[in-house]
Amino acid sequence: VLIIASCEEVPPHIDFTVPNETLIDTSYIDNNIPVPQNKMVLIEEFTGISCTWCPNGHQALYALDSIYSGRLNIVSIHAGNYAKPLPGLFDIDLRTDAGDALGTMFNGLPTAFPSAVVDRFIFSGDQDLYDSNTGSWGTRVSERLSESAPVNITVSNVGYDAQTNEIGALIKLHYTSSVDSAHYLSVLILEDSILTPQLNQGTWEQDYVQKHVLRDMLTTYQGDALNESLVSGRVFEKEYAITLDPNWNKDHCHILALVHHKGSVLNVVQSASGHMSH
């Protein structure tokens, strides 16, 4: 294991259960067009607790997040055999149906871990979305940062309702220019600061800090369709909520929203995150 730079993977069984409900759901035209946001780049990293080289991927992402401060949104998707609990070593299970479903949408889990999907974009010379070469992730990020985004995304009112035991957020989309293709909205809940064992280049670390961990999705895994004309000034306001799982620490959770394409082209148009209100 120690002489290779990535880990081989076997695809999982998929459960396509959708856990969410939509609350506020409205759309209107506001011709007071805001200044377009800077393009944010989404990185979805496939990882696992017993993947010995996955901490290299984590460190590569932290370095990129420092270099491109405020321009990245990171998701760590624990999936496949490397994320399975190992009796006698650890019982924690960070796998999710949502993560497995995303892997299916990307035409199966990667064959090597860690692997990153950058903005769900297939770069020149690639055959699929995955890149297991951590050294090339920065080049991909830089290329995608040069893109412009036709829609501003705001994630607000992120909070916990003790009466309903739900975490919710309000997602606002404001189109600053018109587009003629179909767009979809996906909403994810992530958790930081999860302490787990982690295999790291052959050695088990007992209190490894897992960040940006995908916990669930508040939309379908393919995203909710934006069923209005996407003209300049178009606004969508959508509120989502999800029941707090007892294994989640609500104070470490945040909500990530992304607008993207669907089908043979999955490119992410724009993304934004919002953290819990205290």
XYZ file of N, CA and C in Angstrom:
834
model
N 0.829 -1.219 0.000
C 0.000 0.000 0.000
C 0.849 1.248 0.000
N 2.000 1.205 0.713
C 2.776 2.423 0.893
C 3.533 2.855 -0.350
N 3.583 1.995 -1.387
C 4.362 2.383 -2.556
C 3.495 2.952 -3.662
N 2.198 3.066 -3.420
C 1.333 3.696 -4.409
C 0.752 4.970 -3.833
N 0.311 5.858 -4.714
C -0.131 7.182 -4.276
C -1.630 7.299 -4.192
N -2.349 6.226 -4.445
C -3.803 6.276 -4.335
C -4.309 4.882 -4.053
N -5.604 4.757 -3.740
C -6.181 3.494 -3.302
C -7.253 3.038 -4.277
N -7.273 1.745 -4.611
C -8.262 1.221 -5.547
C -9.610 1.064 -4.871
N -10.692 1.214 -5.630
C -12.032 1.288 -5.048
C -13.012 0.395 -5.785
N -14.019 -0.108 -5.041
C -15.098 -0.920 -5.598
C -16.400 -0.150 -5.451
N -17.233 -0.003 -6.510
C -18.473 0.775 -6.426
C -19.449 0.185 -5.415
N -20.280 1.051 -4.741
C -21.221 0.593 -3.731
C -22.634 0.402 -4.281
N -23.504 -0.190 -3.447
C -24.943 -0.168 -3.711
C -25.474 1.229 -3.412
N -26.440 1.699 -4.183
C -26.946 3.060 -4.045
C -28.375 3.069 -3.524
N -28.641 3.975 -2.573
C -29.996 4.251 -2.098
C -30.310 5.692 -2.460
N -31.374 5.900 -3.258
C -31.672 7.234 -3.771
C -32.731 7.972 -2.950
N -32.842 7.661 -1.683
C -33.814 8.326 -0.815
C -33.546 9.823 -0.762
N -34.613 10.629 -0.841
C -34.509 12.084 -0.753
C -35.053 12.528 0.601
N -34.246 13.248 1.438
C -34.645 13.503 2.814
C -35.325 14.831 3.069
N -35.530 15.663 2.063
C -35.834 17.050 2.340
C -37.268 17.454 2.017
N -37.569 18.670 2.395
C -38.790 19.321 1.931
C -38.464 20.781 1.680
N -39.162 21.392 0.753
C -38.979 22.804 0.456
C -40.046 23.606 1.178
N -39.684 24.741 1.757
C -40.611 25.594 2.493
C -40.958 26.791 1.606
N -40.344 27.962 1.832
C -40.548 29.092 0.926
C -40.072 28.700 -0.470
N -40.868 29.020 -1.464
C -40.487 28.713 -2.845
C -41.169 29.730 -3.747
N -40.425 30.771 -4.103
C -41.018 31.844 -4.884
C -40.011 32.347 -5.912
N -40.536 32.976 -6.964
C -39.687 33.548 -7.990
C -40.327 34.829 -8.497
N -39.486 35.813 -8.836
C -39.991 37.102 -9.327
C -38.866 37.810 -10.079
N -39.188 38.936 -10.682
C -38.205 39.747 -11.391
C -37.857 40.974 -10.555
N -36.570 41.200 -10.364
C -36.061 42.398 -9.696
C -35.010 43.000 -10.611
N -35.361 44.087 -11.267
C -34.454 44.694 -12.238
C -33.383 45.570 -11.611
N -33.351 45.620 -10.292
C -32.248 46.273 -9.594
C -31.105 45.247 -9.521
N -30.347 45.153 -10.602
C -29.367 44.084 -10.766
C -28.150 44.333 -9.871
N -27.793 43.384 -9.028
C -26.609 43.562 -8.185
C -25.319 43.369 -8.975
N -24.221 43.802 -8.375
C -22.906 43.543 -8.970
C -22.669 42.031 -8.981
N -22.236 41.468 -10.092
C -22.004 40.013 -10.138
C -20.964 39.570 -9.110
N -21.229 38.468 -8.471
C -20.269 37.889 -7.546
C -19.059 37.350 -8.298
N -17.928 37.259 -7.578
C -16.798 36.522 -8.117
C -17.172 35.054 -8.282
N -16.643 34.434 -9.295
C -16.856 33.012 -9.491
C -16.238 32.225 -8.331
N -17.029 31.353 -7.724
C -16.546 30.411 -6.725
C -16.330 29.063 -7.398
N -15.313 28.338 -6.961
C -15.031 27.009 -7.514
C -15.380 25.961 -6.470
N -16.107 24.954 -6.905
C -16.497 23.848 -6.038
C -15.554 22.670 -6.249
N -15.035 22.113 -5.160
C -14.227 20.900 -5.214
C -14.919 19.837 -4.376
N -15.288 18.731 -5.022
C -15.880 17.591 -4.327
C -14.829 16.485 -4.274
N -14.343 16.234 -3.068
C -13.246 15.290 -2.856
C -13.807 13.972 -2.339
N -13.450 12.877 -3.013
C -13.863 11.555 -2.558
C -12.748 10.964 -1.698
N -13.114 10.571 -0.473
C -12.124 10.236 0.539
C -12.638 9.106 1.416
N -11.817 8.657 2.374
C -12.235 7.610 3.293
C -11.275 7.482 4.458
N -11.801 7.054 5.595
C -11.018 6.966 6.821
C -9.882 5.959 6.705
N -10.110 4.854 5.998
C -9.067 3.837 5.894
C -8.300 3.907 4.572
N -8.377 5.039 3.894
C -7.580 5.306 2.694
C -6.283 5.979 3.137
N -5.177 5.267 3.020
C -3.927 5.733 3.623
C -3.372 7.001 2.993
N -3.712 7.256 1.714
C -3.199 8.456 1.049
C -4.195 9.612 1.050
N -5.370 9.409 1.605
C -6.379 10.482 1.575
C -5.977 11.730 2.370
N -5.241 11.620 3.471
C -4.795 12.863 4.129
C -3.957 13.754 3.222
N -3.252 13.160 2.237
C -2.541 13.998 1.260
C -3.519 14.869 0.483
N -4.668 14.290 0.139
C -5.696 15.058 -0.545
C -6.247 16.170 0.333
N -6.476 15.860 1.620
C -6.969 16.887 2.539
C -5.995 18.065 2.596
N -4.707 17.748 2.747
C -3.709 18.813 2.857
C -3.625 19.627 1.566
N -3.755 18.977 0.434
C -3.741 19.706 -0.839
C -4.895 20.694 -0.909
N -6.063 20.280 -0.427
C -7.223 21.171 -0.440
C -7.044 22.329 0.523
N -6.496 22.069 1.722
C -6.284 23.148 2.679
C -5.298 24.173 2.111
N -4.284 23.694 1.398
C -3.320 24.607 0.792
C -3.982 25.465 -0.284
N -4.815 24.851 -1.113
C -5.517 25.615 -2.139
C -6.483 26.617 -1.527
N -7.134 26.224 -0.447
C -8.062 27.126 0.226
C -7.334 28.343 0.769
N -6.087 28.159 1.176
C -5.278 29.283 1.651
C -4.831 30.170 0.494
N -4.434 29.553 -0.603
C -3.970 30.322 -1.769
C -5.111 31.127 -2.380
N -6.275 30.483 -2.529
C -7.428 31.129 -3.163
C -8.470 31.465 -2.108
N -8.041 32.171 -1.103
C -8.893 32.467 0.057
C -10.221 33.094 -0.358
N -11.321 32.481 0.100
C -12.642 33.021 -0.179
C -13.187 32.690 -1.545
N -12.475 31.857 -2.327
C -12.935 31.562 -3.680
C -13.248 30.075 -3.894
N -13.088 29.253 -2.854
C -13.334 27.825 -2.974
C -14.454 27.383 -2.039
N -15.218 26.413 -2.496
C -16.134 25.663 -1.632
C -15.738 24.197 -1.734
N -15.483 23.580 -0.585
C -14.949 22.220 -0.543
C -15.968 21.287 0.089
N -16.126 20.113 -0.507
C -16.973 19.052 0.042
C -16.133 17.786 0.120
N -16.090 17.161 1.289
C -15.429 15.872 1.443
C -16.492 14.789 1.498
N -16.465 13.909 0.503
C -17.462 12.848 0.385
C -16.810 11.528 0.788
N -17.210 11.001 1.939
C -16.712 9.712 2.403
C -17.587 8.633 1.772
N -16.969 7.798 0.945
C -17.759 6.850 0.153
C -16.943 5.591 -0.109
N -17.666 4.518 -0.417
C -17.017 3.295 -0.831
C -16.387 2.504 0.304
N -15.585 1.515 -0.060
C -15.024 0.590 0.918
C -14.078 1.258 1.898
N -13.394 2.313 1.484
C -12.454 2.977 2.378
C -13.135 3.786 3.472
N -14.441 3.944 3.371
C -15.189 4.662 4.408
C -15.993 3.725 5.292
N -15.922 2.413 5.036
C -16.677 1.456 5.838
C -16.106 1.363 7.254
N -16.971 1.227 8.270
C -16.476 0.963 9.630
C -15.636 -0.314 9.661
N -14.611 -0.311 10.498
C -13.741 -1.469 10.669
C -13.838 -1.943 12.115
N -14.560 -3.021 12.389
C -14.710 -3.513 13.759
C -13.348 -3.718 14.423
N -13.238 -3.195 15.639
C -11.989 -3.276 16.367
C -11.093 -2.072 16.181
N -11.337 -1.300 15.107
C -10.578 -0.077 14.866
C -11.457 1.158 15.024
N -12.607 1.169 14.331
C -13.534 2.296 14.486
C -14.925 1.874 14.042
N -15.922 2.486 14.671
C -17.319 2.215 14.345
C -17.960 3.360 13.567
N -17.307 4.518 13.522
C -17.909 5.690 12.899
C -18.101 5.448 11.403
N -19.222 5.939 10.891
C -19.566 5.754 9.481
C -19.955 7.101 8.891
N -19.090 7.660 8.080
C -19.342 8.962 7.464
C -19.902 8.834 6.052
N -20.204 7.612 5.637
C -20.820 7.424 4.331
C -22.259 7.941 4.341
N -22.743 8.343 3.184
C -24.108 8.842 3.057
C -24.722 8.317 1.766
N -26.037 8.182 1.773
C -26.744 7.868 0.528
C -26.510 8.965 -0.503
N -26.457 10.221 -0.025
C -26.244 11.344 -0.943
C -24.890 11.235 -1.635
N -23.852 10.874 -0.872
C -22.530 10.733 -1.466
C -22.483 9.619 -2.492
N -23.127 8.482 -2.173
C -23.181 7.382 -3.136
C -23.939 7.795 -4.395
N -25.032 8.562 -4.209
C -25.827 9.002 -5.356
C -25.035 9.961 -6.240
N -24.270 10.864 -5.620
C -23.428 11.765 -6.411
C -22.395 10.966 -7.199
N -21.806 9.955 -6.552
C -20.863 9.108 -7.266
C -21.491 8.442 -8.470
N -22.733 8.003 -8.321
C -23.454 7.400 -9.440
C -23.683 8.422 -10.552
N -24.044 9.651 -10.171
C -24.258 10.697 -11.165
C -22.970 11.023 -11.921
N -21.832 10.837 -11.241
C -20.539 11.072 -11.887
C -20.053 9.815 -12.621
N -20.989 8.893 -12.931
C -20.697 7.643 -13.651
C -19.895 6.659 -12.821
N -20.169 6.632 -11.520
C -19.520 5.682 -10.627
C -18.465 6.338 -9.770
N -18.185 5.716 -8.621
C -17.136 6.224 -7.752
C -15.791 6.159 -8.467
N -14.830 6.993 -8.054
C -13.513 6.944 -8.697
C -12.840 5.604 -8.450
N -11.941 5.234 -9.339
C -11.202 3.987 -9.174
C -10.012 4.150 -8.237
N -9.628 5.384 -7.940
C -8.521 5.656 -7.026
C -8.929 6.752 -6.055
N -8.532 6.570 -4.792
C -8.792 7.565 -3.747
C -7.451 8.086 -3.234
N -7.333 9.401 -2.907
C -8.369 10.412 -3.075
C -8.495 10.853 -4.527
N -9.683 11.303 -4.887
C -9.938 11.909 -6.194
C -10.800 13.144 -5.996
N -10.585 14.130 -6.846
C -11.359 15.366 -6.754
C -12.120 15.607 -8.050
N -13.320 16.141 -7.892
C -14.123 16.629 -9.006
C -14.163 18.146 -8.875
N -13.591 18.851 -9.835
C -13.482 20.312 -9.762
C -14.578 20.940 -10.609
N -15.546 21.555 -9.936
C -16.650 22.261 -10.609
C -17.454 21.358 -11.535
N -17.356 20.027 -11.331
C -18.070 19.057 -12.178
C -17.798 19.298 -13.660
N -16.559 19.678 -13.930
C -16.146 20.069 -15.286
C -15.152 19.039 -15.820
N -15.342 18.606 -17.063
C -14.387 17.715 -17.706
C -13.369 18.572 -18.455
N -12.137 18.545 -17.989
C -11.086 19.385 -18.544
C -10.507 18.754 -19.810
N -9.852 19.580 -20.598
C -9.273 19.143 -21.860
C -8.344 17.948 -21.640
N -8.536 16.911 -22.430
C -7.709 15.718 -22.345
C -8.228 14.668 -21.392
N -9.260 14.992 -20.587
C -9.811 14.046 -19.618
C -10.967 13.260 -20.222
N -11.173 12.063 -19.682
C -12.285 11.226 -20.102
C -13.444 11.262 -19.116
N -13.166 11.691 -17.887
C -14.220 11.762 -16.880
C -13.950 12.926 -15.940
N -14.744 13.020 -14.874
C -14.677 14.162 -13.971
C -13.560 14.055 -12.939
N -13.062 12.847 -12.689
C -12.178 12.609 -11.551
C -10.714 12.917 -11.854
N -10.031 13.415 -10.832
C -8.587 13.630 -10.910
C -7.976 13.148 -9.600
N -7.158 12.091 -9.665
C -6.505 11.561 -8.473
C -5.100 12.117 -8.274
N -4.684 13.031 -9.148
C -3.373 13.676 -9.019
C -3.530 14.980 -8.251
N -3.221 14.948 -6.962
C -3.431 16.138 -6.123
C -2.624 17.330 -6.619
N -1.519 17.081 -7.298
C -0.686 18.173 -7.776
C -1.292 18.976 -8.903
N -2.301 18.432 -9.562
C -2.933 19.155 -10.677
C -4.230 19.853 -10.271
N -4.662 19.669 -9.042
C -5.918 20.285 -8.624
C -5.859 21.808 -8.713
N -4.731 22.388 -8.353
C -4.601 23.846 -8.386
C -4.744 24.416 -9.779
N -4.196 23.731 -10.783
C -4.317 24.190 -12.164
C -5.773 24.208 -12.599
N -6.507 23.189 -12.188
C -7.925 23.113 -12.538
C -8.714 24.229 -11.857
N -8.409 24.472 -10.601
C -9.079 25.563 -9.881
C -8.816 26.892 -10.565
N -7.555 27.141 -10.912
C -7.191 28.409 -11.550
C -7.938 28.607 -12.860
N -8.075 27.545 -13.640
C -8.799 27.645 -14.911
C -10.258 28.006 -14.679
N -10.886 27.377 -13.704
C -12.305 27.631 -13.458
C -12.553 29.004 -12.828
N -11.573 29.523 -12.104
C -11.736 30.846 -11.500
C -11.837 31.947 -12.552
N -11.361 31.683 -13.748
C -11.415 32.692 -14.809
C -12.805 32.807 -15.424
N -13.693 31.874 -15.086
C -15.061 31.919 -15.597
C -15.859 33.024 -14.891
N -16.871 33.530 -15.574
C -17.811 34.472 -14.944
C -19.070 33.710 -14.545
N -19.760 34.211 -13.542
C -20.977 33.560 -13.059
C -22.175 34.461 -13.329
N -23.225 33.972 -14.005
C -24.383 34.804 -14.331
C -25.396 34.913 -13.206
N -25.142 34.241 -12.074
C -26.107 34.250 -10.986
C -25.382 34.456 -9.658
N -25.939 35.316 -8.821
C -25.455 35.502 -7.451
C -26.227 34.568 -6.527
N -25.527 33.917 -5.613
C -26.154 33.017 -4.650
C -25.889 33.542 -3.238
N -26.955 33.615 -2.445
C -26.836 33.992 -1.040
C -27.474 32.910 -0.185
N -26.733 32.434 0.809
C -27.248 31.456 1.774
C -27.381 32.170 3.115
N -28.610 32.345 3.570
C -28.850 33.119 4.796
C -29.803 32.375 5.726
N -29.994 32.944 6.907
C -30.913 32.391 7.914
C -30.599 30.931 8.229
N -29.313 30.595 8.246
C -28.920 29.221 8.585
C -29.051 29.060 10.097
N -29.943 28.184 10.528
C -30.169 28.053 11.953
C -30.866 26.766 12.325
N -30.920 26.532 13.628
C -31.530 25.324 14.176
C -32.818 25.691 14.899
N -33.889 24.974 14.624
C -35.182 25.156 15.275
C -35.379 24.017 16.267
N -35.297 24.333 17.552
C -35.389 23.301 18.580
C -36.769 22.644 18.612
N -37.806 23.385 18.233
C -39.157 22.824 18.260
C -39.342 21.726 17.217
N -38.761 21.921 16.045
C -38.906 20.933 14.981
C -37.679 20.026 14.845
N -36.608 20.374 15.577
C -35.326 19.653 15.475
C -34.806 19.672 14.042
N -34.916 20.847 13.403
C -34.491 20.982 12.017
C -33.429 22.062 11.867
N -32.526 21.843 10.922
C -31.606 22.871 10.456
C -32.133 23.366 9.111
N -32.210 24.676 8.971
C -32.766 25.230 7.745
C -31.953 26.401 7.233
N -32.255 26.821 6.013
C -31.585 27.962 5.401
C -32.452 28.515 4.283
N -32.251 29.778 3.989
C -32.914 30.444 2.870
C -31.886 30.641 1.762
N -32.181 30.133 0.576
C -31.302 30.269 -0.583
C -31.901 31.297 -1.529
N -31.128 32.326 -1.870
C -31.581 33.337 -2.820
C -30.658 33.334 -4.030
N -31.259 33.232 -5.206
C -30.536 33.301 -6.467
C -30.978 34.557 -7.200
N -30.038 35.350 -7.679
C -30.375 36.567 -8.428
C -29.535 36.557 -9.706
N -30.191 36.401 -10.839
C -29.490 36.344 -12.115
C -29.080 37.748 -12.549
N -27.774 37.919 -12.805
C -27.240 39.215 -13.221
C -27.103 39.317 -14.733
N -27.266 38.200 -15.418
C -27.325 38.189 -16.879
C -28.183 37.002 -17.304
N -28.671 37.044 -18.513
C -29.576 36.007 -18.996
C -28.800 34.794 -19.487
N -29.415 33.626 -19.315
C -28.834 32.390 -19.839
C -29.932 31.628 -20.571
N -29.535 30.822 -21.550
C -30.528 30.093 -22.336
C -30.476 28.587 -22.105
N -29.749 28.159 -21.080
C -29.695 26.732 -20.750
C -30.421 26.482 -19.430
N -30.769 25.216 -19.187
C -31.465 24.859 -17.947
C -30.484 24.807 -16.778
N -30.927 25.328 -15.644
C -30.122 25.297 -14.430
C -30.864 24.547 -13.332
N -30.070 24.004 -12.396
C -30.607 23.238 -11.271
C -29.927 23.707 -9.988
N -30.662 23.605 -8.887
C -30.145 24.014 -7.583
C -29.988 22.796 -6.693
N -28.779 22.608 -6.160
C -28.532 21.571 -5.166
C -28.139 22.224 -3.848
N -28.623 21.639 -2.745
C -28.330 22.162 -1.414
C -27.819 21.015 -0.551
N -26.654 21.217 0.063
C -25.990 20.199 0.860
C -25.808 20.698 2.285
N -25.763 19.779 3.240
C -25.376 20.104 4.605
C -24.055 19.420 4.890
N -23.095 20.217 5.377
C -21.747 19.743 5.666
C -21.445 19.942 7.147
N -20.483 19.173 7.647
C -20.073 19.320 9.042
C -18.554 19.354 9.136
N -18.042 20.249 9.977
C -16.612 20.370 10.246
C -16.271 19.773 11.609
N -14.960 19.628 11.832
C -14.412 19.299 13.155
C -14.941 17.988 13.706
N -15.024 16.973 12.847
C -15.415 15.636 13.285
C -14.138 14.862 13.598
N -13.990 14.406 14.837
C -12.811 13.650 15.240
C -13.028 12.167 14.952
N -12.125 11.590 14.170
C -12.204 10.171 13.825
C -10.795 9.595 13.790
N -10.669 8.269 13.846
C -9.405 7.662 13.431
C -9.221 7.883 11.928
N -7.967 7.937 11.484
C -7.676 8.098 10.056
C -6.355 7.419 9.762
N -6.367 6.538 8.775
C -5.128 5.925 8.306
C -4.356 6.957 7.492
N -3.108 7.177 7.870
C -2.305 8.230 7.243
C -0.926 7.656 6.925
N -0.718 7.288 5.650
C 0.542 6.723 5.176
C 1.009 5.568 6.066
N 0.062 4.677 6.349
C 0.381 3.455 7.066
C 0.204 3.505 8.563
N -0.087 4.677 9.123
C -0.233 4.835 10.568
C -1.627 5.350 10.898
N -2.251 4.756 11.903
C -3.568 5.223 12.333
C -3.424 6.396 13.291
N -4.048 7.529 12.927
C -4.173 8.668 13.845
C -5.536 8.573 14.508
N -5.581 8.661 15.827
C -6.832 8.424 16.545
C -7.744 9.641 16.613
N -7.193 10.841 16.571
C -8.005 12.058 16.697
C -7.775 12.970 15.502
N -8.018 12.434 14.341
C -7.864 13.181 13.094
C -9.091 14.065 12.903
N -8.895 15.302 12.468
C -9.998 16.245 12.287
C -10.483 16.195 10.841
N -11.697 15.706 10.659
C -12.318 15.673 9.337
C -13.075 16.981 9.101
N -12.888 17.588 7.924
C -13.528 18.861 7.599
C -14.398 18.719 6.355
N -15.355 19.650 6.246
C -16.201 19.762 5.037
C -16.922 18.459 4.710
N -17.309 17.698 5.725
C -17.853 16.358 5.498
C -19.305 16.445 5.039
N -19.612 15.828 3.892
C -20.991 15.766 3.430
C -21.808 14.914 4.400
N -22.899 15.497 4.918
C -23.793 14.770 5.814
C -25.093 14.366 5.126
N -25.581 15.199 4.227
C -26.820 14.872 3.510
C -27.067 15.953 2.474
N -28.132 15.750 1.678
C -28.581 16.757 0.729
C -30.014 17.149 1.043
N -30.330 18.423 0.860
C -31.668 18.942 1.116
C -32.476 19.044 -0.164
N -31.865 18.692 -1.271
C -32.536 18.593 -2.571
C -32.329 17.167 -3.073
N -32.894 16.862 -4.227
C -32.538 15.606 -4.875
C -31.049 15.654 -5.241
N -30.441 14.503 -5.428
C -29.005 14.484 -5.717
C -28.694 15.113 -7.072
N -29.699 15.165 -7.982
C -29.500 15.797 -9.287
C -29.857 17.280 -9.278
N -30.365 17.764 -8.150
C -30.734 19.167 -8.042
C -32.189 19.418 -8.398
N -32.739 20.493 -7.853
C -34.105 20.904 -8.146
C -34.106 21.851 -9.340
N -34.980 21.603 -10.293
C -35.040 22.425 -11.502
C -35.494 23.842 -11.170
N -34.884 24.821 -11.840
C -35.304 26.220 -11.729
C -36.267 26.488 -12.880
N -37.561 26.368 -12.573
C -38.586 26.322 -13.620
C -39.154 27.692 -13.966
N -38.296 28.632 -14.279
C -38.691 29.942 -14.802
C -37.648 30.354 -15.829
N -37.996 31.347 -16.648
C -37.023 31.846 -17.615
C -35.864 32.506 -16.864
N -34.655 32.146 -17.241
C -33.476 32.637 -16.518
C -32.956 33.904 -17.189
N -33.745 34.960 -17.044
C -33.398 36.251 -17.629
C -32.737 37.121 -16.574
N -32.032 38.136 -17.041
C -31.410 39.089 -16.125
C -32.474 39.696 -15.205
N -32.243 39.647 -13.905
C -33.206 40.143 -12.928
C -34.040 39.052 -12.285
N -33.998 37.836 -12.821
C -34.770 36.736 -12.240
C -34.244 36.410 -10.839
N -35.172 36.302 -9.897
C -34.832 35.962 -8.514
C -35.594 34.705 -8.105
N -34.909 33.806 -7.444
C -35.538 32.660 -6.783
C -35.238 32.754 -5.300
N -36.249 32.520 -4.479
C -36.037 32.385 -3.046
C -36.618 31.044 -2.630
N -35.759 30.203 -2.063
C -36.168 28.858 -1.677
C -35.624 28.559 -0.282
N -36.518 28.099 0.555
C -36.125 27.737 1.918
C -36.142 26.221 2.053
N -35.095 25.689 2.681
C -34.971 24.247 2.886
C -34.730 23.957 4.360
N -35.167 22.780 4.788
C -34.927 22.344 6.165
C -34.730 20.838 6.177
N -33.957 20.372 7.149
C -33.691 18.951 7.294
C -33.608 18.619 8.778
N -34.117 17.474 9.166
C -34.089 17.054 10.563
C -32.658 16.779 10.998
N -32.301 17.310 12.169
C -30.960 17.112 12.704
C -30.755 15.656 13.085
N -29.731 15.054 12.540
C -29.350 13.687 12.908
C -28.631 13.738 14.257
N -28.885 12.787 15.162
C -28.226 12.822 16.471
C -26.707 12.699 16.391
N -26.185 12.224 15.276
C -24.738 12.112 15.128
C -24.076 13.403 14.658
N -24.889 14.422 14.304
C -24.323 15.681 13.834
C -24.206 16.677 14.985
N -23.177 17.499 14.951
C -23.043 18.630 15.866
C -23.540 19.864 15.126
N -24.699 20.361 15.521
C -25.334 21.452 14.779
C -24.453 22.692 14.719
N -23.633 22.907 15.758
C -22.800 24.106 15.804
C -21.648 24.051 14.809
N -21.387 22.891 14.249
C -20.313 22.745 13.279
C -20.843 22.519 11.868
N -22.154 22.667 11.690
C -22.756 22.428 10.380
C -22.848 23.702 9.558
N -22.751 23.558 8.262
C -23.044 24.686 7.375
C -23.730 24.174 6.112
N -24.348 25.105 5.400
C -25.144 24.794 4.217
C -24.409 25.290 2.978
N -24.372 24.449 1.964
C -23.750 24.790 0.693
C -24.798 24.688 -0.408
N -24.892 25.738 -1.217
C -25.822 25.755 -2.352
C -25.038 25.919 -3.639
N -25.448 25.187 -4.675
C -24.795 25.322 -5.967
C -25.816 25.277 -7.090
N -25.594 26.107 -8.096
C -26.371 26.093 -9.322
C -25.519 25.412 -10.384
N -26.132 24.478 -11.114
C -25.346 23.648 -12.022
C -26.213 23.152 -13.176
N -25.553 22.518 -14.133
C -26.231 21.865 -15.242
C -26.541 20.420 -14.862
N -27.237 19.739 -15.743
C -27.650 18.361 -15.491
C -27.600 17.580 -16.798
N -27.318 16.286 -16.678
C -27.283 15.443 -17.865
C -25.862 15.143 -18.273
N -25.571 15.234 -19.571
C -24.227 14.935 -20.053
C -23.222 15.997 -19.648
N -23.703 17.223 -19.370
C -22.858 18.317 -18.880
C -23.324 18.676 -17.476
N -22.421 18.605 -16.506
C -22.798 18.822 -15.102
C -22.165 20.080 -14.512
N -21.533 20.891 -15.336
C -20.744 22.024 -14.859
C -21.450 22.829 -13.772
N -20.691 23.224 -12.747
C -21.194 24.095 -11.691
C -21.092 25.545 -12.169
N -22.201 26.258 -12.098
C -22.245 27.656 -12.529
C -21.742 28.583 -11.432
N -22.223 28.339 -10.208
C -21.826 29.153 -9.054
C -22.188 28.390 -7.786
N -21.498 28.685 -6.699
C -21.790 28.060 -5.404
C -21.559 29.062 -4.293
N -22.189 28.801 -3.146
C -22.045 29.685 -1.979
C -22.388 28.889 -0.734
N -21.819 29.296 0.399
C -22.078 28.609 1.659
C -22.538 29.596 2.713
N -23.223 29.062 3.734
C -23.656 29.864 4.861
C -23.541 29.054 6.139
N -23.089 29.693 7.205
C -22.839 28.983 8.466
C -23.949 29.241 9.473
N -23.978 28.411 10.484
C -25.009 28.489 11.502
C -25.017 29.835 12.193
N -26.219 30.369 12.436
C -26.375 31.596 13.222
C -26.370 31.225 14.703
N -25.709 32.063 15.502
C -25.648 31.793 16.941
C -26.133 33.012 17.709
